Amino acid sequence: MALRTLITRKSLGLGLGVSQSVRGLQTVSLPDLPYDYGALEPAISGEIMKLHHQKHHQTYITNYNKALEQLHEAMEKGDSSTVVKLQSAIKFNGGGHVNHSIFWKNLTPVHEGGGEPPKGSLGWAIDTHFGSMEALVAKINSEGAAVQGSGWVWLGLDKDLKKLVVETTANQDPLVTKGPNLVPLLGIDVWEHAYYLQYKNVRPDYLKNVWKVIDWKYASEVYEKECP
Amino acid sequence: MRWNRPRFDGPIKSQPKINSFTFMGLTQQNQMEKPCQIKSIPLSSFRAAKPEKKQNQHAPAPVRYTYKYREIPLQRDVGLAVREEKEEMGYCCNNSFPASSHVLLTDLSQRWKCPKLQNLRHKGQFHGSQKASKVLAFYGLKAPPYKLDALEPHMSRRTLEMHWGDHHRGYVEGLNKQLEKDDILYGHTLDELVKVTYNNGNPLPEFNNAAQVWNHDFFWESMQPGGGDMPRLGLLEQIEKDFGSFTNFKEKFLEAALTLFGSGWVWLVLKRNERCLAVVKTSNAINPIVWDDIPIISLDVWEHAYYLDYKNDKGKYATVFMNHLVSWNAAAARMARAEAFVNLGEPKIPIA
């Protein structure tokens, strides 16, 4: 079921730092950032990156592991109602872990190529589907600003239709909840914790500036893997 | 739609041409003083400069409202307000009564004569002025009943400045902008607007702004400087009856705050059908009045409410709220009012 695929996806190691536990339950741990906390200044402040990584992401991981353990026990006991009850906690915390892991890879410091527009097939695909890079950025910014409350805005690839899509998800729902064929290429966290200390309540400013540190190389790699 | 025309002692120059915007016509001169003021503040400080004195000749002299008793603000307000200046709204009476969201555009003599607030008023007729009037706002930004630094150190002035000054104000202005488009949602009180735009689960685009305005009004009034501690008398009895003990209620409330995923609110409501108190958590902008329940206190657990003070420590924020900020006075007043609508128990008729 979805839960099994979630666990196995993790154990395939998307660089997510997997650790074994005694009963064969795979728990997850906090992945390291490939750059310093302050490396993304001035687009995202070091304070935000530190809190975001060490507090928020870690909390999602802790709670996810806890929920997985409880789920494991409930499944062994055959306690279906507990299994079902835990689903929302798993979706939230697990989704938080998955999303943030992708997010850290989506960001890179300016001196390592952050903000450079994609070349190659992804660049062509963007021009085909959205007209231009600017149009795509504008679309993502407007959708991101329009998210009520907390959520994410994604640039995703529909595997079957070979089409790029811009989607938003609420809370910590991963992109797959919007469609089973969707593969996330880029995700931008529009939860308030992602920008509040620096941009206060002006989410559009955050969205404008975050493009300077977006790692298009990673997005291109994922795209080329799915659409060779 | 019927509305009562206010009666005047002086002659009314002519009937104004009525269209959907006349009675929303407000000019700087027509700004009326707030219904509840501390009497030491002169009325003039609330008015913008009045260049033409003669306009007011025929209007009844504004009543110098003196505080003899706490005035009960009327629950339902017409959806009209003036845009209030930020600095002037620093003071308001410590309003522990249920959230009445907006300034009533009236002087007090009118108020008592026309208690039915569903009625719209001809602003043009008030002062016998036929000047072209400008719509300033549909709904107003109501100030918290305490100064912005009054909740230190538990909720910093910076947080209140941002939360009230930017977020809450942004919702009000967003709502006004949305309402400018057409007349369909015109004339509701804020309570009604929230319920109408909720549309039984299929919210209209105005719902988010309307509900967040309502929620924040309610939230400011749910707190007070020197709050916390415990409720007394009837409310405490009801809490103990419905939760077992006050500690149990506190735990439930804190747990709800911690387990809420994403942005939302935690409420202590009086449920109408079940006729008991309950802790309820809602997402984003939803609030219990859309289900016809009566909220007693609320806690904002959107991240913007606590991030500047507590960073990601939502539990600490909720605990501090419970221990130091929550206004049980306001809660008691709301509970008292709620008991008029919900029968909480059979009356104890003494046996003869």
Coordinates of C-alpha atoms in Angstrom, one line a residue:
Chain A
M1 CA 0.0 0.0 0.0
A2 CA 1.0 3.6 0.0
L3 CA 2.8 3.2 3.3
R4 CA 4.9 0.3 2.1
T5 CA 6.0 2.2 -1.0
L6 CA 6.8 5.2 1.2
I7 CA 9.1 3.0 3.3
T8 CA 10.7 1.3 0.4
R9 CA 11.2 4.6 -1.4
K10 CA 13.1 5.8 1.5
S11 CA 15.2 2.7 1.9
L12 CA 16.2 3.0 -1.8
G13 CA 18.0 5.9 -0.3
L14 CA 17.3 9.1 -2.1
G15 CA 20.2 10.3 0.0
L16 CA 17.9 10.4 2.9
G17 CA 20.1 8.8 5.5
V18 CA 18.5 5.5 6.4
S19 CA 19.2 3.6 9.6
Q20 CA 18.3 0.1 10.6
S21 CA 16.5 -0.6 13.7
V22 CA 16.3 -3.8 15.7
R23 CA 13.0 -5.1 14.4
G24 CA 13.7 -4.4 10.8
L25 CA 11.8 -1.2 10.8
Q26 CA 13.6 1.4 8.7
T27 CA 13.7 4.7 10.3
V28 CA 15.0 7.9 8.8
S29 CA 17.4 10.5 9.9
L30 CA 18.2 14.1 9.1
P31 CA 20.1 14.5 5.9
D32 CA 23.0 16.9 5.8
L33 CA 22.9 20.0 3.8
P34 CA 25.4 20.1 1.0
Y35 CA 26.1 23.8 1.8
D36 CA 26.4 26.0 4.8
Y37 CA 23.5 27.5 6.6
G38 CA 24.6 31.0 5.6
A39 CA 25.5 30.1 2.0
L40 CA 22.1 31.1 0.6
E41 CA 22.2 34.7 1.9
P42 CA 20.7 37.1 1.1
A43 CA 17.9 35.2 -0.5
I44 CA 17.3 33.1 2.6
S45 CA 18.9 34.0 5.8
G46 CA 21.2 31.7 7.7
E47 CA 19.0 31.9 10.8
I48 CA 16.0 30.6 8.8
M49 CA 18.0 27.8 7.2
K50 CA 19.3 26.7 10.6
L51 CA 15.9 26.7 12.2
H52 CA 14.3 25.1 9.2
H53 CA 16.8 22.3 9.0
Q54 CA 17.6 21.6 12.6
K55 CA 14.3 22.3 14.2
H56 CA 11.4 21.9 11.7
H57 CA 12.8 19.1 9.5
Q58 CA 14.2 17.3 12.6
T59 CA 10.8 17.5 14.3
Y60 CA 9.1 15.9 11.2
I61 CA 11.7 13.1 11.2
T62 CA 11.3 12.5 15.0
N63 CA 7.5 12.4 14.8
Y64 CA 7.6 10.3 11.6
N65 CA 9.8 7.7 13.2
K66 CA 7.6 7.6 16.2
A67 CA 4.5 7.2 14.1
L68 CA 6.2 4.4 12.1
E69 CA 7.0 2.5 15.2
Q70 CA 3.5 2.8 16.5
L71 CA 2.3 1.7 13.0
H72 CA 4.6 -1.3 13.0
E73 CA 3.3 -2.4 16.4
A74 CA -0.3 -1.9 15.4
M75 CA 0.2 -3.8 12.2
E76 CA 1.9 -6.7 14.1
K77 CA -1.0 -6.7 16.6
G78 CA -3.5 -6.5 13.8
D79 CA -5.0 -3.3 15.3
S80 CA -6.7 -1.9 12.2
S81 CA -8.2 1.1 13.8
T82 CA -4.9 2.3 15.2
V83 CA -3.3 1.7 11.8
V84 CA -5.9 3.9 10.2
K85 CA -5.7 6.5 12.9
L86 CA -1.9 6.9 12.4
Q87 CA -2.3 7.6 8.7
S88 CA -2.7 11.3 9.1
A89 CA 0.3 11.6 11.3
I90 CA 2.4 9.6 8.8
K91 CA 1.1 11.7 5.9
F92 CA 2.0 14.9 7.7
N93 CA 5.3 14.0 9.2
G94 CA 6.4 11.7 6.4
G95 CA 5.4 14.2 3.8
G96 CA 7.3 16.9 5.7
H97 CA 10.4 14.7 5.6
V98 CA 10.0 13.9 1.9
N99 CA 9.3 17.4 0.9
H100 CA 12.0 19.0 2.8
S101 CA 14.6 16.5 1.6
I102 CA 13.7 17.5 -1.9
F103 CA 13.7 21.2 -0.9
W104 CA 17.3 21.1 0.3
K105 CA 18.4 19.6 -3.0
N106 CA 16.5 22.3 -4.8
L107 CA 18.6 25.0 -3.3
T108 CA 22.2 25.8 -3.9
P109 CA 24.4 28.8 -3.2
V110 CA 24.7 31.4 -6.0
H111 CA 28.4 30.7 -6.4
E112 CA 27.6 27.0 -7.2
G113 CA 25.1 27.8 -9.9
G114 CA 22.1 28.8 -8.0
G115 CA 19.6 30.6 -10.1
E116 CA 21.1 29.7 -13.4
P117 CA 18.3 28.8 -15.8
P118 CA 18.2 25.3 -17.0
K119 CA 19.8 24.3 -20.3
G120 CA 19.0 21.2 -22.3
S121 CA 15.8 19.3 -22.4
L122 CA 14.3 20.8 -19.3
G123 CA 14.8 24.3 -20.7
W124 CA 13.1 23.3 -23.9
A125 CA 10.3 21.7 -22.1
I126 CA 9.7 24.8 -20.0
D127 CA 9.7 27.0 -23.2
T128 CA 7.2 24.6 -24.8
H129 CA 4.8 24.3 -21.9
F130 CA 5.0 27.7 -20.4
G131 CA 6.3 30.0 -23.1
S132 CA 9.3 31.2 -21.3
M133 CA 11.2 31.0 -18.1
E134 CA 9.7 34.2 -16.9
A135 CA 6.2 33.0 -17.5
L136 CA 6.9 29.9 -15.4
V137 CA 8.4 31.9 -12.6
A138 CA 5.4 34.2 -12.6
K139 CA 3.0 31.3 -12.5
I140 CA 4.8 29.6 -9.7
N141 CA 5.0 32.9 -7.8
S142 CA 1.3 33.7 -8.2
E143 CA 0.2 30.2 -7.2
G144 CA 2.6 30.2 -4.3
A145 CA 1.3 33.5 -3.0
A146 CA -2.2 32.3 -3.3
V147 CA -1.8 29.3 -1.1
Q148 CA -4.1 29.7 1.9
G149 CA -2.3 28.9 5.1
S150 CA 0.6 26.5 4.8
G151 CA 1.7 24.5 1.8
W152 CA 4.1 23.9 -1.0
V153 CA 4.2 25.0 -4.6
W154 CA 5.7 22.5 -7.1
L155 CA 7.0 22.3 -10.6
G156 CA 6.2 18.7 -11.4
L157 CA 6.5 16.3 -14.3
D158 CA 3.6 14.2 -15.3
K159 CA 5.4 10.9 -16.2
D160 CA 2.7 9.5 -18.4
L161 CA 1.8 12.6 -20.3
K162 CA 5.4 13.9 -20.3
K163 CA 4.1 17.3 -19.4
L164 CA 5.3 19.9 -16.9
V165 CA 2.8 21.1 -14.4
V166 CA 2.6 23.6 -11.7
E167 CA 0.8 22.4 -8.6
T168 CA 0.2 23.4 -5.0
T169 CA -0.3 21.1 -2.1
A170 CA -1.6 21.9 1.4
N171 CA 0.3 21.5 4.6
Q172 CA 2.9 18.8 4.1
D173 CA 1.2 16.7 1.4
P174 CA 3.7 15.4 -1.1
L175 CA 3.2 16.1 -4.7
V176 CA 2.0 12.5 -5.4
T177 CA -1.2 13.4 -3.5
K178 CA -2.2 15.6 -6.5
G179 CA -1.6 12.8 -9.0
P180 CA 0.1 9.4 -8.8
N181 CA 2.2 10.1 -11.9
L182 CA 3.6 13.4 -10.7
V183 CA 7.3 13.6 -10.1
P184 CA 8.5 16.7 -8.2
L185 CA 11.2 18.6 -10.0
L186 CA 11.1 21.8 -7.9
G187 CA 9.4 22.5 -4.7
I188 CA 9.2 25.7 -2.8
D189 CA 8.1 25.8 0.8
V190 CA 5.6 28.5 1.4
W191 CA 4.9 27.6 5.1
E192 CA 5.5 30.8 7.1
H193 CA 8.4 29.2 8.9
A194 CA 10.3 29.2 5.6
Y195 CA 10.4 33.0 5.3
Y196 CA 8.8 34.8 8.3
L197 CA 12.0 35.8 10.1
Q198 CA 13.3 37.5 7.0
Y199 CA 10.4 38.6 4.9
K200 CA 7.8 38.8 7.6
N201 CA 4.4 38.5 6.0
V202 CA 5.5 39.5 2.5
R203 CA 5.4 36.1 0.9
P204 CA 5.6 37.5 -2.7
D205 CA 9.1 39.0 -1.9
Y206 CA 10.3 35.6 -0.7
L207 CA 9.1 33.9 -3.8
K208 CA 10.8 36.5 -6.0
N209 CA 14.1 36.2 -4.2
V210 CA 14.2 32.4 -3.8
W211 CA 14.7 32.0 -7.5
K212 CA 18.2 33.3 -7.1
V213 CA 19.2 30.1 -5.2
I214 CA 17.2 27.5 -7.0
D215 CA 19.3 24.6 -8.3
W216 CA 18.1 23.9 -11.8
K217 CA 20.8 21.3 -12.4
Y218 CA 19.1 19.0 -9.9
A219 CA 15.8 19.6 -11.6
S220 CA 17.3 18.9 -15.0
E221 CA 18.8 15.6 -13.7
V222 CA 15.5 14.4 -12.4
Y223 CA 13.8 15.4 -15.6
E224 CA 16.3 13.7 -17.8
K225 CA 15.9 10.5 -15.7
E226 CA 12.2 10.4 -16.3
C227 CA 12.1 11.7 -19.8
P228 CA 15.3 10.5 -21.5
Chain B
M1 CA -34.9 46.3 2.1
R2 CA -36.3 48.7 4.8
W3 CA -34.3 51.1 6.7
N4 CA -35.2 53.7 9.2
R5 CA -34.3 57.2 8.3
P6 CA -33.0 59.0 11.3
R7 CA -35.1 61.8 12.5
F8 CA -33.7 65.3 12.9
D9 CA -34.8 68.4 14.6
G10 CA -33.5 70.6 11.8
P11 CA -34.8 70.7 8.2
I12 CA -33.4 68.2 5.8
K13 CA -32.3 70.0 2.7
S14 CA -33.5 67.5 0.1
Q15 CA -33.8 63.8 -0.5
P16 CA -30.6 62.4 -1.6
K17 CA -30.6 60.3 -4.7
I18 CA -30.4 56.8 -3.4
N19 CA -28.2 54.3 -5.0
S20 CA -26.3 51.5 -3.6
F21 CA -23.5 53.7 -2.6
T22 CA -25.1 56.7 -1.0
F23 CA -25.4 55.3 2.4
M24 CA -21.9 54.2 2.4
G25 CA -20.9 57.7 1.6
L26 CA -18.5 58.9 4.2
T27 CA -16.3 61.8 4.1
Q28 CA -13.7 62.8 6.5
Q29 CA -16.3 65.1 8.2
N30 CA -18.7 62.4 8.7
Q31 CA -16.5 60.3 10.7
M32 CA -18.1 59.7 14.0
E33 CA -16.5 59.1 17.2
K34 CA -16.2 55.5 18.5
P35 CA -19.0 54.3 20.7
C36 CA -16.8 53.4 23.6
Q37 CA -14.2 55.9 24.6
I38 CA -12.3 56.6 27.7
K39 CA -13.7 59.9 28.7
S40 CA -10.4 61.6 29.2
I41 CA -9.7 61.5 25.5
P42 CA -11.4 64.5 23.8
L43 CA -13.7 63.8 21.0
S44 CA -11.8 66.1 18.7
S45 CA -8.8 63.9 18.6
F46 CA -10.8 61.3 16.8
R47 CA -12.1 63.5 14.1
A48 CA -10.3 64.6 11.1
A49 CA -10.1 68.3 10.5
K50 CA -13.6 69.7 9.8
P51 CA -13.2 72.5 7.3
E52 CA -16.9 73.4 7.1
K53 CA -18.5 74.0 10.4
K54 CA -21.9 74.9 9.0
Q55 CA -22.5 71.5 7.7
N56 CA -23.2 70.3 11.2
Q57 CA -25.6 73.0 12.1
H58 CA -28.7 70.9 11.7
A59 CA -27.3 67.8 13.1
P60 CA -27.9 67.1 16.7
A61 CA -24.9 68.0 18.8
P62 CA -22.8 65.0 19.4
V63 CA -23.3 63.5 22.8
R64 CA -20.4 63.8 25.1
Y65 CA -20.5 60.3 26.2
T66 CA -19.6 59.8 29.8
Y67 CA -18.9 56.5 31.2
K68 CA -21.4 55.7 33.9
Y69 CA -21.5 52.0 33.3
R70 CA -20.0 49.6 31.0
E71 CA -21.8 49.9 27.8
I72 CA -22.8 46.7 26.1
P73 CA -21.7 46.8 22.6
L74 CA -24.3 45.6 20.2
Q75 CA -23.4 42.2 18.8
R76 CA -24.5 42.8 15.3
D77 CA -23.0 45.6 13.4
V78 CA -23.8 46.8 10.0
G79 CA -21.1 46.2 7.5
L80 CA -20.0 49.8 7.4
A81 CA -17.1 51.3 9.0
V82 CA -14.6 54.1 8.7
R83 CA -11.1 53.4 8.2
E84 CA -9.6 54.0 11.6
E85 CA -6.2 55.6 12.1
K86 CA -3.7 53.2 13.6
E87 CA -2.5 55.3 16.4
E88 CA -5.9 56.4 17.6
M89 CA -7.0 52.9 18.1
G90 CA -4.5 52.2 20.8
Y91 CA -7.2 52.5 23.4
C92 CA -10.5 51.0 23.7
C93 CA -12.5 50.0 26.7
N94 CA -11.5 46.7 28.0
N95 CA -14.1 45.0 26.1
S96 CA -14.7 41.7 27.6
F97 CA -18.0 41.3 25.7
P98 CA -18.3 39.3 22.6
A99 CA -16.6 40.4 19.5
S100 CA -18.4 43.2 17.9
S101 CA -16.3 43.9 15.1
H102 CA -16.9 47.4 13.8
V103 CA -17.3 50.9 14.7
L104 CA -20.9 52.0 14.5
L105 CA -21.3 55.1 12.4
T106 CA -23.6 56.9 14.7
D107 CA -23.8 59.3 17.5
L108 CA -25.3 58.0 20.6
S109 CA -28.7 59.6 20.4
Q110 CA -29.3 57.8 17.2
R111 CA -28.0 54.6 18.6
W112 CA -30.6 54.3 21.3
K113 CA -33.4 55.3 19.0
C114 CA -32.6 52.8 16.3
P115 CA -31.4 49.7 18.0
K116 CA -32.1 47.5 15.1
L117 CA -28.8 47.5 13.4
Q118 CA -29.9 45.8 10.3
N119 CA -30.9 49.2 9.2
L120 CA -28.8 51.1 7.0
R121 CA -28.4 54.8 7.5
H122 CA -28.3 57.7 5.1
K123 CA -25.0 59.1 5.9
G124 CA -25.8 62.0 3.6
Q125 CA -28.7 63.0 5.7
F126 CA -26.9 62.9 9.0
H127 CA -25.4 66.3 8.7
G128 CA -27.7 67.6 6.0
S129 CA -24.7 67.4 3.7
Q130 CA -25.2 66.7 0.1
K131 CA -21.6 66.6 -0.7
A132 CA -20.3 63.8 -2.9
S133 CA -19.1 61.2 -0.6
K134 CA -16.3 58.7 -0.8
V135 CA -16.5 55.1 0.3
L136 CA -13.7 54.6 2.7
A137 CA -14.2 51.1 3.7
F138 CA -16.7 48.3 4.2
Y139 CA -15.3 46.7 7.3
G140 CA -13.0 48.3 9.7
L141 CA -9.9 47.1 11.5
K142 CA -10.8 46.9 15.2
A143 CA -8.0 47.4 17.7
P144 CA -7.1 45.0 20.5
P145 CA -8.5 46.2 23.8
Y146 CA -5.0 46.9 25.2
K147 CA -1.9 48.6 24.0
L148 CA 0.3 46.7 21.6
D149 CA 3.1 46.3 24.2
A150 CA 0.7 45.3 27.0
L151 CA 1.2 41.6 26.5
E152 CA 5.0 41.7 27.0
P153 CA 6.9 39.6 27.7
H154 CA 4.6 36.8 26.6
M155 CA 3.7 38.3 23.3
S156 CA 6.0 40.9 22.2
R157 CA 5.0 44.3 20.8
R158 CA 6.8 43.4 17.5
T159 CA 4.6 40.4 17.1
L160 CA 1.4 42.4 17.8
E161 CA 2.5 45.1 15.5
M162 CA 3.0 42.6 12.7
H163 CA 0.2 40.3 13.5
W164 CA -2.4 43.1 14.0
G165 CA -0.9 45.8 11.9
D166 CA 0.1 43.7 8.9
H167 CA -1.8 40.4 8.9
H168 CA -5.1 41.4 10.4
R169 CA -5.1 44.7 8.6
G170 CA -4.2 42.8 5.4
Y171 CA -7.2 40.6 5.8
V172 CA -9.5 43.6 6.3
E173 CA -8.2 45.4 3.3
G174 CA -8.3 42.3 1.2
L175 CA -11.9 41.7 2.2
N176 CA -12.8 45.3 1.4
K177 CA -11.2 45.0 -2.0
Q178 CA -13.1 41.9 -2.7
L179 CA -16.4 43.4 -1.6
E180 CA -15.9 46.4 -3.9
K181 CA -16.6 44.2 -6.9
D182 CA -20.3 43.8 -6.6
D183 CA -23.2 44.2 -4.3
I184 CA -24.1 40.6 -3.7
L185 CA -22.5 40.4 -0.2
Y186 CA -23.5 43.8 0.8
G187 CA -25.1 44.7 4.1
H188 CA -24.1 41.7 6.2
T189 CA -22.7 41.9 9.6
L190 CA -19.4 40.2 9.9
D191 CA -20.9 37.2 11.6
E192 CA -23.4 36.8 8.9
L193 CA -20.8 37.4 6.2
V194 CA -18.6 34.6 7.6
K195 CA -21.5 32.2 7.6
V196 CA -22.8 33.2 4.1
T197 CA -19.4 33.0 2.5
Y198 CA -18.7 29.6 4.1
N199 CA -21.6 28.4 2.0
N200 CA -22.0 25.2 3.9
G201 CA -18.6 23.8 3.2
N202 CA -18.1 25.3 -0.2
P203 CA -16.5 28.5 0.7
L204 CA -16.6 31.5 -1.5
P205 CA -13.3 33.4 -2.2
E206 CA -14.3 36.1 0.4
F207 CA -14.5 33.5 3.1
N208 CA -10.9 33.4 3.9
N209 CA -10.6 37.1 4.5
A210 CA -13.9 37.5 6.2
A211 CA -13.3 34.6 8.6
Q212 CA -9.8 35.7 9.4
V213 CA -11.0 39.2 10.2
W214 CA -13.5 37.6 12.6
N215 CA -11.0 35.2 14.0
H216 CA -8.5 37.8 14.8
D217 CA -11.1 40.2 16.4
F218 CA -12.1 37.3 18.6
F219 CA -8.5 36.4 19.3
W220 CA -7.4 39.8 20.5
E221 CA -10.4 39.9 22.9
S222 CA -9.5 36.4 24.2
M223 CA -6.4 37.8 25.6
Q224 CA -5.6 40.4 28.2
P225 CA -2.6 41.7 30.0
G226 CA -2.2 39.8 33.2
G227 CA -4.4 37.0 31.9
G228 CA -4.1 33.3 32.6
D229 CA -4.9 31.9 36.0
M230 CA -8.2 30.1 36.2
P231 CA -11.8 30.9 35.4
R232 CA -14.2 31.4 38.3
L233 CA -17.7 30.3 39.3
G234 CA -20.0 29.3 36.5
L235 CA -17.5 28.9 33.8
L236 CA -15.2 26.8 36.0
E237 CA -18.1 24.6 37.0
Q238 CA -19.0 24.0 33.4
I239 CA -15.4 23.2 32.5
E240 CA -15.2 20.8 35.4
K241 CA -18.4 19.2 34.4
D242 CA -17.4 18.8 30.7
F243 CA -13.7 18.0 31.1
G244 CA -13.4 16.5 34.5
S245 CA -11.1 19.1 35.8
F246 CA -9.5 22.3 34.7
T247 CA -6.1 20.6 34.4
N248 CA -7.6 18.1 32.1
F249 CA -9.1 20.8 29.9
K250 CA -5.8 22.6 29.8
E251 CA -4.0 19.4 28.7
K252 CA -6.6 18.8 26.0
F253 CA -6.3 22.3 24.8
L254 CA -2.5 22.1 24.6
E255 CA -2.6 18.8 22.9
A256 CA -5.0 20.1 20.3
A257 CA -2.5 23.0 19.6
L258 CA 0.3 20.6 19.2
T259 CA -1.4 18.0 17.0
L260 CA -2.9 20.5 14.6
F261 CA -1.2 20.0 11.3
G262 CA -0.5 23.2 9.4
S263 CA -2.1 26.5 10.1
G264 CA -5.3 26.8 12.1
W265 CA -6.9 27.7 15.4
V266 CA -7.8 26.0 18.6
W267 CA -11.1 26.8 20.2
L268 CA -13.0 26.2 23.4
V269 CA -16.5 26.1 22.1
L270 CA -19.9 25.6 23.6
K271 CA -21.6 23.1 21.3
R272 CA -25.1 24.0 20.6
N273 CA -26.5 20.5 20.0
E274 CA -24.5 18.6 22.5
R275 CA -24.9 21.4 25.0
C276 CA -21.4 21.0 26.4
L277 CA -18.0 22.6 26.2
A278 CA -15.5 21.1 23.9
V279 CA -12.0 21.8 22.5
V280 CA -12.0 22.0 18.8
K281 CA -9.3 22.6 16.3
T282 CA -9.9 24.1 12.9
S283 CA -7.7 24.6 9.8
N284 CA -6.7 27.8 8.1
A285 CA -9.6 30.2 8.5
I286 CA -12.5 28.0 9.6
N287 CA -14.2 28.9 12.9
P288 CA -17.0 27.3 14.9
I289 CA -19.7 29.8 14.1
V290 CA -20.1 28.2 10.7
W291 CA -21.4 25.2 12.5
D292 CA -23.5 27.4 14.7
D293 CA -21.4 26.6 17.8
I294 CA -20.4 29.4 20.2
P295 CA -16.7 30.0 20.7
I296 CA -15.5 31.0 24.1
I297 CA -11.8 31.4 23.7
S298 CA -9.4 30.9 20.8
L299 CA -5.7 30.5 20.1
D300 CA -4.1 31.3 16.9
V301 CA -1.6 28.6 15.9
W302 CA -0.7 30.0 12.5
E303 CA 3.0 30.3 12.5
H304 CA 2.9 34.0 12.2
A305 CA 1.3 34.2 15.6
Y306 CA 4.3 32.8 17.5
Y307 CA 7.3 32.6 15.2
L308 CA 8.9 35.9 16.1
D309 CA 8.7 35.1 19.8
Y310 CA 9.0 31.4 20.1
K311 CA 10.4 30.3 16.7
N312 CA 9.2 26.8 16.2
D313 CA 8.3 26.1 19.8
K314 CA 4.5 25.9 19.4
G315 CA 4.1 24.0 22.7
K316 CA 5.8 26.8 24.7
Y317 CA 3.6 29.4 23.0
A318 CA 0.4 27.5 23.8
T319 CA 1.5 27.0 27.4
V320 CA 2.3 30.7 27.8
F321 CA -1.0 31.6 26.3
M322 CA -2.8 29.4 28.8
N323 CA -0.8 30.5 31.8
H324 CA -0.4 34.2 31.1
L325 CA -2.5 35.6 28.3
V326 CA -6.0 34.0 28.1
S327 CA -8.7 36.3 29.3
W328 CA -11.1 34.4 31.5
N329 CA -13.1 37.5 32.0
A330 CA -13.9 37.7 28.3
A331 CA -14.6 34.0 28.3
A332 CA -17.0 34.4 31.2
A333 CA -18.9 37.1 29.5
R334 CA -19.1 35.1 26.3
M335 CA -20.3 32.1 28.3
A336 CA -22.9 34.2 30.0
R337 CA -24.2 35.4 26.7
A338 CA -24.0 31.9 25.2
E339 CA -26.2 30.6 28.0
A340 CA -29.0 32.7 26.6
F341 CA -28.9 30.6 23.5
V342 CA -28.1 27.1 24.8
N343 CA -30.0 25.5 27.6
L344 CA -27.2 24.0 29.7
G345 CA -29.4 22.2 32.2
E346 CA -32.8 22.1 33.9
P347 CA -33.3 24.9 36.3
K348 CA -33.2 23.9 39.9
I349 CA -36.7 24.6 41.0
P350 CA -36.8 24.4 44.7
I351 CA -39.3 21.9 46.1
A352 CA -41.9 23.7 48.0

